[in-house]
Amino acid sequence: MPVSRLTKPVNSCHQSRCYAGPKGSRPPLRGPPRAPKVLSRPKADRYSIDKLSAKDFEQAIRATNGEVGSLSPEEYYEYAKKFADATHRGPFSVSLTANDIPAEAAHETACLLRIGSSSKAHQQLATALWVSASEVNYNPSTISLAKELLHQGAWGKSQDLREVENRFMKLVAQGKDCNALTTYGESLYNSGKYSMAVEMLKQAVNASDGVFEWRRTCLVSLAKSYAKLGKPDEARDTLKTLNDLDADAELDQLLGASGVEQARQEMYTAAIMGKRDVYRQLAELEFEREANETDKGLKENYRLWGMEWSRLADPSVKF
């Protein structure tokens, strides 16, 4: 808001010189202070590729056993350099089309940077590449970045990545991309929502169109979800098609007597901490045990526990 200045007319009866001022002319008033000089940030401080070379891409390709690497290491390096240069001329998101960078090349460059370099600048460059590829609706980039955000607990914490998250949730809602469904189902498992995880992961299996990159992740997470719900037969049947000894060993540990009891205890703890939907899962578990039990005493015990968990699952019930 502008400030007006009032000018008082000079009165010859008043002394025009300050009492404490020296005789003679007054010193000139000091001018306003200069604005601080803003130093421009070094051009390469965010997406620096000074320490990046084609050799880094060669090593990363080797680490993937050839799963990533449709281009030569030199080509990946040139795309990384071109993209990094473009970021210094514009905002966080760079147009791949305007810079003549194919979405698939951008995606693979980001994947190899993630694998082959621990440099913060290179990791930021990989994220920016995925964001730009996602903007042209390249689904593998959208899903890869969403998977990282979910695993790292960073979901919803960056305004720059909000559109990527929205695109990912749209893919999940459409229910046609098996890798997107797997990623979301795995996150449900990790957050203890086992029944929801089962439904999402089963949908991923049914949606598979032959290009199911994360099929193993899907089946292992599905089997573990069944195990957490106390359904050993479904868990073992799920892993039969994998023929994976490591996955079988992990499942055996979950399905052991102590593992099943621990799973029940974890579910109960989650329920009393406020996740009331888990009571419904506990009820389903007890009713299933009742159906499979032949001993009359145990059968009745399981039925009573199932009824109690069902009662507690009702939001109107007060503790």
mmCIF file of C-alpha atoms in Angstrom:
data_model
loop_
_atom_site.group_PDB
_atom_site.id
_atom_site.type_symbol
_atom_site.label_atom_id
_atom_site.label_comp_id
_atom_site.label_asym_id
_atom_site.label_seq_id
_atom_site.Cartn_x
_atom_site.Cartn_y
_atom_site.Cartn_z
ATOM 1 C CA MET A 1 0.000 0.000 0.000
ATOM 2 C CA PRO A 2 1.585 3.330 -0.994
ATOM 3 C CA VAL A 3 2.451 5.698 1.853
ATOM 4 C CA SER A 4 1.687 9.419 1.419
ATOM 5 C CA ARG A 5 4.164 11.996 2.695
ATOM 6 C CA LEU A 6 2.939 15.229 4.268
ATOM 7 C CA THR A 7 5.043 18.280 3.556
ATOM 8 C CA LYS A 8 5.003 20.935 6.271
ATOM 9 C CA PRO A 9 5.448 24.549 5.090
ATOM 10 C CA VAL A 10 8.589 26.271 6.335
ATOM 11 C CA ASN A 11 7.915 28.944 9.011
ATOM 12 C CA SER A 12 10.603 31.667 9.228
ATOM 13 C CA CYS A 13 9.921 32.054 12.978
ATOM 14 C CA HIS A 14 11.143 28.553 13.617
ATOM 15 C CA GLN A 15 14.817 27.732 13.726
ATOM 16 C CA SER A 16 15.618 25.849 10.563
ATOM 17 C CA ARG A 17 18.767 24.216 11.962
ATOM 18 C CA CYS A 18 18.735 21.311 14.405
ATOM 19 C CA TYR A 19 19.869 22.237 17.921
ATOM 20 C CA ALA A 20 22.619 19.620 17.998
ATOM 21 C CA GLY A 21 23.661 20.094 14.417
ATOM 22 C CA PRO A 22 26.927 21.743 13.520
ATOM 23 C CA LYS A 23 27.052 25.009 11.726
ATOM 24 C CA GLY A 24 27.412 24.954 8.009
ATOM 25 C CA SER A 25 25.848 22.720 5.412
ATOM 26 C CA ARG A 26 24.177 19.468 6.489
ATOM 27 C CA PRO A 27 25.566 16.139 5.246
ATOM 28 C CA PRO A 28 23.581 14.486 2.460
ATOM 29 C CA LEU A 29 21.007 11.905 3.473
ATOM 30 C CA ARG A 30 21.957 8.241 2.938
ATOM 31 C CA GLY A 31 20.266 6.620 -0.027
ATOM 32 C CA PRO A 32 18.165 3.474 0.284
ATOM 33 C CA PRO A 33 20.102 0.238 0.768
ATOM 34 C CA ARG A 34 20.888 -1.755 -2.314
ATOM 35 C CA ALA A 35 18.901 -4.891 -2.984
ATOM 36 C CA PRO A 36 20.868 -8.035 -2.205
ATOM 37 C CA LYS A 37 22.537 -9.548 -5.198
ATOM 38 C CA VAL A 38 20.925 -12.845 -6.134
ATOM 39 C CA LEU A 39 23.467 -15.423 -7.143
ATOM 40 C CA SER A 40 22.273 -17.794 -9.818
ATOM 41 C CA ARG A 41 22.551 -21.449 -8.905
ATOM 42 C CA PRO A 42 25.127 -23.430 -10.834
ATOM 43 C CA LYS A 43 23.594 -24.820 -13.989
ATOM 44 C CA ALA A 44 24.433 -28.408 -13.183
ATOM 45 C CA ASP A 45 23.655 -28.631 -9.473
ATOM 46 C CA ARG A 46 20.335 -30.477 -9.776
ATOM 47 C CA TYR A 47 20.656 -32.843 -12.709
ATOM 48 C CA SER A 48 24.420 -32.925 -13.017
ATOM 49 C CA ILE A 49 25.769 -35.619 -15.308
ATOM 50 C CA ASP A 50 29.393 -34.547 -14.931
ATOM 51 C CA LYS A 51 30.266 -37.885 -13.335
ATOM 52 C CA LEU A 52 28.048 -39.939 -15.630
ATOM 53 C CA SER A 53 29.375 -41.843 -18.629
ATOM 54 C CA ALA A 54 28.307 -44.461 -21.143
ATOM 55 C CA LYS A 55 30.219 -46.990 -19.045
ATOM 56 C CA ASP A 56 27.726 -46.491 -16.189
ATOM 57 C CA PHE A 57 24.896 -47.461 -18.524
ATOM 58 C CA GLU A 58 26.869 -50.456 -19.765
ATOM 59 C CA GLN A 59 27.287 -51.731 -16.190
ATOM 60 C CA ALA A 60 23.606 -51.122 -15.397
ATOM 61 C CA ILE A 61 22.514 -53.052 -18.504
ATOM 62 C CA ARG A 62 24.727 -55.927 -17.417
ATOM 63 C CA ALA A 63 23.168 -55.843 -13.925
ATOM 64 C CA THR A 64 19.697 -56.371 -15.421
ATOM 65 C CA ASN A 65 20.890 -59.443 -17.350
ATOM 66 C CA GLY A 66 19.760 -57.748 -20.536
ATOM 67 C CA GLU A 67 16.166 -57.208 -19.400
ATOM 68 C CA VAL A 68 16.671 -53.472 -19.908
ATOM 69 C CA GLY A 69 18.805 -52.348 -22.793
ATOM 70 C CA SER A 70 17.224 -52.052 -26.226
ATOM 71 C CA LEU A 71 19.732 -49.277 -27.033
ATOM 72 C CA SER A 72 23.486 -48.966 -26.740
ATOM 73 C CA PRO A 73 25.105 -47.458 -23.594
ATOM 74 C CA GLU A 74 26.231 -44.489 -25.697
ATOM 75 C CA GLU A 75 22.669 -43.812 -26.853
ATOM 76 C CA TYR A 76 21.345 -43.886 -23.292
ATOM 77 C CA TYR A 77 24.058 -41.454 -22.234
ATOM 78 C CA GLU A 78 23.190 -39.064 -25.063
ATOM 79 C CA TYR A 79 19.503 -39.119 -24.105
ATOM 80 C CA ALA A 80 20.398 -38.467 -20.463
ATOM 81 C CA LYS A 81 22.596 -35.541 -21.504
ATOM 82 C CA LYS A 82 19.963 -34.103 -23.839
ATOM 83 C CA PHE A 83 17.296 -34.318 -21.132
ATOM 84 C CA ALA A 84 19.565 -32.831 -18.444
ATOM 85 C CA ASP A 85 20.395 -29.900 -20.735
ATOM 86 C CA ALA A 86 16.682 -29.336 -21.364
ATOM 87 C CA THR A 87 15.910 -29.178 -17.631
ATOM 88 C CA HIS A 88 18.118 -26.111 -17.310
ATOM 89 C CA ARG A 89 16.052 -24.285 -19.915
ATOM 90 C CA GLY A 90 12.650 -25.055 -18.436
ATOM 91 C CA PRO A 91 10.621 -26.305 -15.485
ATOM 92 C CA PHE A 92 10.717 -29.616 -13.643
ATOM 93 C CA SER A 93 8.813 -31.330 -16.416
ATOM 94 C CA VAL A 94 10.465 -31.449 -19.822
ATOM 95 C CA SER A 95 8.579 -32.148 -23.040
ATOM 96 C CA LEU A 96 9.984 -35.317 -24.587
ATOM 97 C CA THR A 97 8.390 -34.515 -27.944
ATOM 98 C CA ALA A 98 9.927 -31.042 -28.096
ATOM 99 C CA ASN A 99 13.351 -32.499 -27.327
ATOM 100 C CA ASP A 100 13.029 -35.470 -29.694
ATOM 101 C CA ILE A 101 13.316 -38.094 -26.935
ATOM 102 C CA PRO A 102 11.179 -41.248 -27.374
ATOM 103 C CA ALA A 103 9.154 -42.139 -24.275
ATOM 104 C CA GLU A 104 10.505 -45.690 -24.190
ATOM 105 C CA ALA A 105 14.087 -44.413 -24.360
ATOM 106 C CA ALA A 106 13.387 -41.939 -21.541
ATOM 107 C CA HIS A 107 11.862 -44.707 -19.422
ATOM 108 C CA GLU A 108 14.745 -47.124 -19.938
ATOM 109 C CA THR A 109 17.289 -44.370 -19.299
ATOM 110 C CA ALA A 110 15.575 -43.681 -15.967
ATOM 111 C CA CYS A 111 15.533 -47.386 -15.061
ATOM 112 C CA LEU A 112 19.248 -47.735 -15.763
ATOM 113 C CA LEU A 113 20.052 -44.591 -13.779
ATOM 114 C CA ARG A 114 18.137 -46.051 -10.828
ATOM 115 C CA ILE A 115 20.119 -49.279 -11.064
ATOM 116 C CA GLY A 116 23.565 -47.990 -11.950
ATOM 117 C CA SER A 117 24.054 -44.832 -9.902
ATOM 118 C CA SER A 118 23.580 -43.781 -6.283
ATOM 119 C CA SER A 119 24.233 -40.110 -7.059
ATOM 120 C CA LYS A 120 21.429 -37.868 -5.802
ATOM 121 C CA ALA A 121 21.581 -35.802 -8.995
ATOM 122 C CA HIS A 122 21.262 -38.927 -11.146
ATOM 123 C CA GLN A 123 18.342 -40.213 -9.054
ATOM 124 C CA GLN A 124 16.571 -36.864 -9.473
ATOM 125 C CA LEU A 125 17.227 -37.046 -13.190
ATOM 126 C CA ALA A 126 15.659 -40.520 -13.302
ATOM 127 C CA THR A 127 12.555 -39.244 -11.503
ATOM 128 C CA ALA A 128 12.247 -36.311 -13.912
ATOM 129 C CA LEU A 129 12.565 -38.671 -16.895
ATOM 130 C CA TRP A 130 9.761 -40.850 -15.535
ATOM 131 C CA VAL A 131 7.569 -37.801 -14.920
ATOM 132 C CA SER A 132 8.035 -36.583 -18.489
ATOM 133 C CA ALA A 133 7.360 -40.037 -19.942
ATOM 134 C CA SER A 134 4.256 -40.318 -17.763
ATOM 135 C CA GLU A 135 2.990 -37.021 -19.177
ATOM 136 C CA VAL A 136 2.810 -38.594 -22.636
ATOM 137 C CA ASN A 137 0.878 -41.499 -21.068
ATOM 138 C CA TYR A 138 3.724 -43.992 -21.134
ATOM 139 C CA ASN A 139 2.283 -46.359 -18.532
ATOM 140 C CA PRO A 140 5.498 -48.181 -17.500
ATOM 141 C CA SER A 141 6.926 -44.867 -16.258
ATOM 142 C CA THR A 142 3.743 -43.976 -14.387
ATOM 143 C CA ILE A 143 3.685 -47.381 -12.686
ATOM 144 C CA SER A 144 7.417 -47.478 -11.898
ATOM 145 C CA LEU A 145 7.354 -44.093 -10.200
ATOM 146 C CA ALA A 146 4.114 -44.895 -8.341
ATOM 147 C CA LYS A 147 5.668 -48.138 -7.070
ATOM 148 C CA GLU A 148 8.627 -46.222 -5.641
ATOM 149 C CA LEU A 149 6.421 -43.597 -4.003
ATOM 150 C CA LEU A 150 4.266 -46.276 -2.363
ATOM 151 C CA HIS A 151 7.242 -48.294 -1.127
ATOM 152 C CA GLN A 152 9.073 -45.260 0.234
ATOM 153 C CA GLY A 153 6.056 -43.801 2.023
ATOM 154 C CA ALA A 154 6.272 -40.724 -0.198
ATOM 155 C CA TRP A 155 2.824 -41.028 -1.773
ATOM 156 C CA GLY A 156 0.922 -37.734 -1.777
ATOM 157 C CA LYS A 157 3.839 -35.710 -0.414
ATOM 158 C CA SER A 158 4.998 -33.930 -3.573
ATOM 159 C CA GLN A 159 2.908 -31.496 -5.574
ATOM 160 C CA ASP A 160 5.194 -32.070 -8.578
ATOM 161 C CA LEU A 161 4.192 -35.744 -8.653
ATOM 162 C CA ARG A 162 0.459 -35.339 -8.047
ATOM 163 C CA GLU A 163 -0.458 -35.815 -11.723
ATOM 164 C CA VAL A 164 1.603 -39.008 -11.913
ATOM 165 C CA GLU A 165 -0.285 -40.354 -8.891
ATOM 166 C CA ASN A 166 -3.610 -39.442 -10.507
ATOM 167 C CA ARG A 167 -2.673 -41.240 -13.724
ATOM 168 C CA PHE A 168 -1.671 -44.319 -11.741
ATOM 169 C CA MET A 169 -4.949 -44.439 -9.804
ATOM 170 C CA LYS A 170 -6.822 -44.073 -13.088
ATOM 171 C CA LEU A 171 -5.002 -47.163 -14.407
ATOM 172 C CA VAL A 172 -5.953 -49.054 -11.243
ATOM 173 C CA ALA A 173 -9.595 -47.979 -11.558
ATOM 174 C CA GLN A 174 -9.710 -49.139 -15.185
ATOM 175 C CA GLY A 175 -8.596 -52.593 -14.018
ATOM 176 C CA LYS A 176 -6.846 -53.532 -17.265
ATOM 177 C CA ASP A 177 -3.136 -53.067 -16.518
ATOM 178 C CA CYS A 178 -1.854 -56.099 -14.601
ATOM 179 C CA ASN A 179 1.333 -54.324 -13.476
ATOM 180 C CA ALA A 180 -0.595 -51.338 -12.080
ATOM 181 C CA LEU A 181 -2.968 -53.690 -10.238
ATOM 182 C CA THR A 182 -0.005 -55.661 -8.880
ATOM 183 C CA THR A 183 1.674 -52.507 -7.607
ATOM 184 C CA TYR A 184 -1.444 -51.346 -5.803
ATOM 185 C CA GLY A 185 -2.218 -54.836 -4.488
ATOM 186 C CA GLU A 186 1.296 -55.141 -3.102
ATOM 187 C CA SER A 187 0.893 -51.791 -1.315
ATOM 188 C CA LEU A 188 -2.380 -53.045 0.211
ATOM 189 C CA TYR A 189 -0.562 -56.128 1.486
ATOM 190 C CA ASN A 190 2.221 -54.000 2.969
ATOM 191 C CA SER A 191 -0.376 -51.893 4.811
ATOM 192 C CA GLY A 192 -2.021 -54.967 6.336
ATOM 193 C CA LYS A 193 -5.174 -54.883 4.183
ATOM 194 C CA TYR A 194 -4.958 -58.547 3.239
ATOM 195 C CA SER A 195 -8.502 -59.161 2.008
ATOM 196 C CA MET A 196 -8.359 -56.102 -0.243
ATOM 197 C CA ALA A 197 -4.903 -57.181 -1.431
ATOM 198 C CA VAL A 198 -6.252 -60.609 -2.430
ATOM 199 C CA GLU A 199 -9.028 -59.074 -4.522
ATOM 200 C CA MET A 200 -6.677 -56.620 -6.231
ATOM 201 C CA LEU A 201 -3.972 -59.213 -6.948
ATOM 202 C CA LYS A 202 -6.491 -61.766 -8.269
ATOM 203 C CA GLN A 203 -7.733 -59.054 -10.599
ATOM 204 C CA ALA A 204 -4.136 -58.517 -11.758
ATOM 205 C CA VAL A 205 -3.747 -62.226 -12.574
ATOM 206 C CA ASN A 206 -6.990 -62.229 -14.558
ATOM 207 C CA ALA A 207 -6.056 -59.018 -16.382
ATOM 208 C CA SER A 208 -2.740 -60.387 -17.630
ATOM 209 C CA ASP A 209 -2.422 -59.960 -21.381
ATOM 210 C CA GLY A 210 0.862 -61.830 -21.711
ATOM 211 C CA VAL A 211 3.062 -58.834 -20.864
ATOM 212 C CA PHE A 212 3.115 -59.356 -17.101
ATOM 213 C CA GLU A 213 6.510 -58.047 -16.015
ATOM 214 C CA TRP A 214 5.759 -58.302 -12.295
ATOM 215 C CA ARG A 215 3.970 -61.657 -12.380
ATOM 216 C CA ARG A 216 6.257 -63.155 -9.727
ATOM 217 C CA THR A 217 5.705 -60.178 -7.415
ATOM 218 C CA CYS A 218 1.960 -60.523 -7.916
ATOM 219 C CA LEU A 219 1.782 -64.248 -7.149
ATOM 220 C CA VAL A 220 4.115 -64.053 -4.148
ATOM 221 C CA SER A 221 2.148 -61.145 -2.665
ATOM 222 C CA LEU A 222 -1.113 -63.001 -3.328
ATOM 223 C CA ALA A 223 0.179 -66.158 -1.629
ATOM 224 C CA LYS A 224 1.434 -64.154 1.357
ATOM 225 C CA SER A 225 -1.937 -62.401 1.627
ATOM 226 C CA TYR A 226 -3.690 -65.776 1.731
ATOM 227 C CA ALA A 227 -1.209 -66.925 4.376
ATOM 228 C CA LYS A 228 -1.901 -63.853 6.504
ATOM 229 C CA LEU A 229 -5.614 -64.635 6.245
ATOM 230 C CA GLY A 230 -5.009 -68.189 7.450
ATOM 231 C CA LYS A 231 -5.682 -69.832 4.077
ATOM 232 C CA PRO A 232 -2.715 -72.186 3.538
ATOM 233 C CA ASP A 233 -4.249 -74.233 0.703
ATOM 234 C CA GLU A 234 -4.965 -71.151 -1.408
ATOM 235 C CA ALA A 235 -1.489 -69.820 -0.630
ATOM 236 C CA ARG A 236 0.284 -72.989 -1.765
ATOM 237 C CA ASP A 237 -1.880 -73.360 -4.878
ATOM 238 C CA THR A 238 -0.997 -69.805 -5.881
ATOM 239 C CA LEU A 239 2.735 -70.547 -5.916
ATOM 240 C CA LYS A 240 2.556 -73.875 -7.762
ATOM 241 C CA THR A 241 2.911 -72.251 -11.175
ATOM 242 C CA LEU A 242 6.005 -70.288 -10.134
ATOM 243 C CA ASN A 243 8.253 -73.228 -9.239
ATOM 244 C CA ASP A 244 10.314 -70.798 -7.152
ATOM 245 C CA LEU A 245 12.210 -72.326 -4.213
ATOM 246 C CA ASP A 246 12.848 -68.964 -2.554
ATOM 247 C CA ALA A 247 9.164 -68.061 -2.678
ATOM 248 C CA ASP A 248 8.219 -71.513 -1.341
ATOM 249 C CA ALA A 249 10.616 -71.128 1.593
ATOM 250 C CA GLU A 250 9.235 -67.696 2.444
ATOM 251 C CA LEU A 251 5.700 -69.037 2.339
ATOM 252 C CA ASP A 252 6.587 -72.057 4.497
ATOM 253 C CA GLN A 253 7.823 -69.677 7.158
ATOM 254 C CA LEU A 254 4.549 -67.755 7.044
ATOM 255 C CA LEU A 255 2.447 -70.925 7.092
ATOM 256 C CA GLY A 256 4.203 -72.503 10.067
ATOM 257 C CA ALA A 257 2.184 -72.767 13.263
ATOM 258 C CA SER A 258 4.004 -69.790 14.771
ATOM 259 C CA GLY A 259 3.597 -67.828 11.537
ATOM 260 C CA VAL A 260 -0.178 -68.320 11.388
ATOM 261 C CA GLU A 261 -0.566 -67.395 15.040
ATOM 262 C CA GLN A 262 1.628 -64.334 14.542
ATOM 263 C CA ALA A 263 -0.529 -63.297 11.577
ATOM 264 C CA ARG A 264 -3.674 -63.549 13.730
ATOM 265 C CA GLN A 265 -2.013 -61.512 16.459
ATOM 266 C CA GLU A 266 -0.976 -58.827 13.960
ATOM 267 C CA MET A 267 -4.537 -58.644 12.651
ATOM 268 C CA TYR A 268 -5.956 -58.366 16.169
ATOM 269 C CA THR A 269 -3.461 -55.630 17.067
ATOM 270 C CA ALA A 270 -4.386 -53.701 13.921
ATOM 271 C CA ALA A 271 -8.079 -54.045 14.785
ATOM 272 C CA ILE A 272 -7.804 -52.717 18.338
ATOM 273 C CA MET A 273 -5.645 -49.854 17.047
ATOM 274 C CA GLY A 274 -8.580 -48.604 15.000
ATOM 275 C CA LYS A 275 -8.718 -50.674 11.791
ATOM 276 C CA ARG A 276 -12.175 -52.083 12.450
ATOM 277 C CA ASP A 277 -12.414 -53.666 8.997
ATOM 278 C CA VAL A 278 -9.804 -56.173 10.197
ATOM 279 C CA TYR A 279 -12.379 -57.611 12.616
ATOM 280 C CA ARG A 280 -14.298 -58.767 9.547
ATOM 281 C CA GLN A 281 -11.188 -60.549 8.280
ATOM 282 C CA LEU A 282 -10.794 -62.249 11.656
ATOM 283 C CA ALA A 283 -14.437 -63.333 11.519
ATOM 284 C CA GLU A 284 -13.982 -64.842 8.048
ATOM 285 C CA LEU A 285 -10.925 -66.704 9.290
ATOM 286 C CA GLU A 286 -12.801 -68.241 12.238
ATOM 287 C CA PHE A 287 -15.828 -69.211 10.146
ATOM 288 C CA GLU A 288 -13.521 -70.926 7.656
ATOM 289 C CA ARG A 289 -11.826 -72.820 10.491
ATOM 290 C CA GLU A 290 -15.291 -73.818 11.721
ATOM 291 C CA ALA A 291 -16.223 -75.168 8.281
ATOM 292 C CA ASN A 292 -13.050 -77.292 8.051
ATOM 293 C CA GLU A 293 -13.083 -78.586 11.652
ATOM 294 C CA THR A 294 -14.490 -82.041 12.504
ATOM 295 C CA ASP A 295 -14.177 -81.839 16.290
ATOM 296 C CA LYS A 296 -17.513 -80.589 17.658
ATOM 297 C CA GLY A 297 -15.978 -78.661 20.550
ATOM 298 C CA LEU A 298 -13.456 -76.810 18.404
ATOM 299 C CA LYS A 299 -16.076 -76.248 15.726
ATOM 300 C CA GLU A 300 -18.363 -74.473 18.212
ATOM 301 C CA ASN A 301 -15.444 -72.464 19.596
ATOM 302 C CA TYR A 302 -14.528 -71.192 16.126
ATOM 303 C CA ARG A 303 -18.175 -70.314 15.456
ATOM 304 C CA LEU A 304 -18.432 -68.258 18.653
ATOM 305 C CA TRP A 305 -15.232 -66.384 17.897
ATOM 306 C CA GLY A 306 -16.464 -65.689 14.373
ATOM 307 C CA MET A 307 -19.679 -64.229 15.746
ATOM 308 C CA GLU A 308 -17.762 -62.074 18.216
ATOM 309 C CA TRP A 309 -15.424 -60.689 15.541
ATOM 310 C CA SER A 310 -18.449 -60.002 13.319
ATOM 311 C CA ARG A 311 -20.094 -58.090 16.157
ATOM 312 C CA LEU A 312 -16.992 -55.959 16.720
ATOM 313 C CA ALA A 313 -16.777 -55.224 12.989
ATOM 314 C CA ASP A 314 -20.091 -53.363 13.248
ATOM 315 C CA PRO A 315 -19.294 -49.597 13.416
ATOM 316 C CA SER A 316 -22.297 -49.033 15.715
ATOM 317 C CA VAL A 317 -20.833 -51.269 18.433
ATOM 318 C CA LYS A 318 -19.180 -49.344 21.254
ATOM 319 C CA PHE A 319 -16.349 -50.844 23.248
#
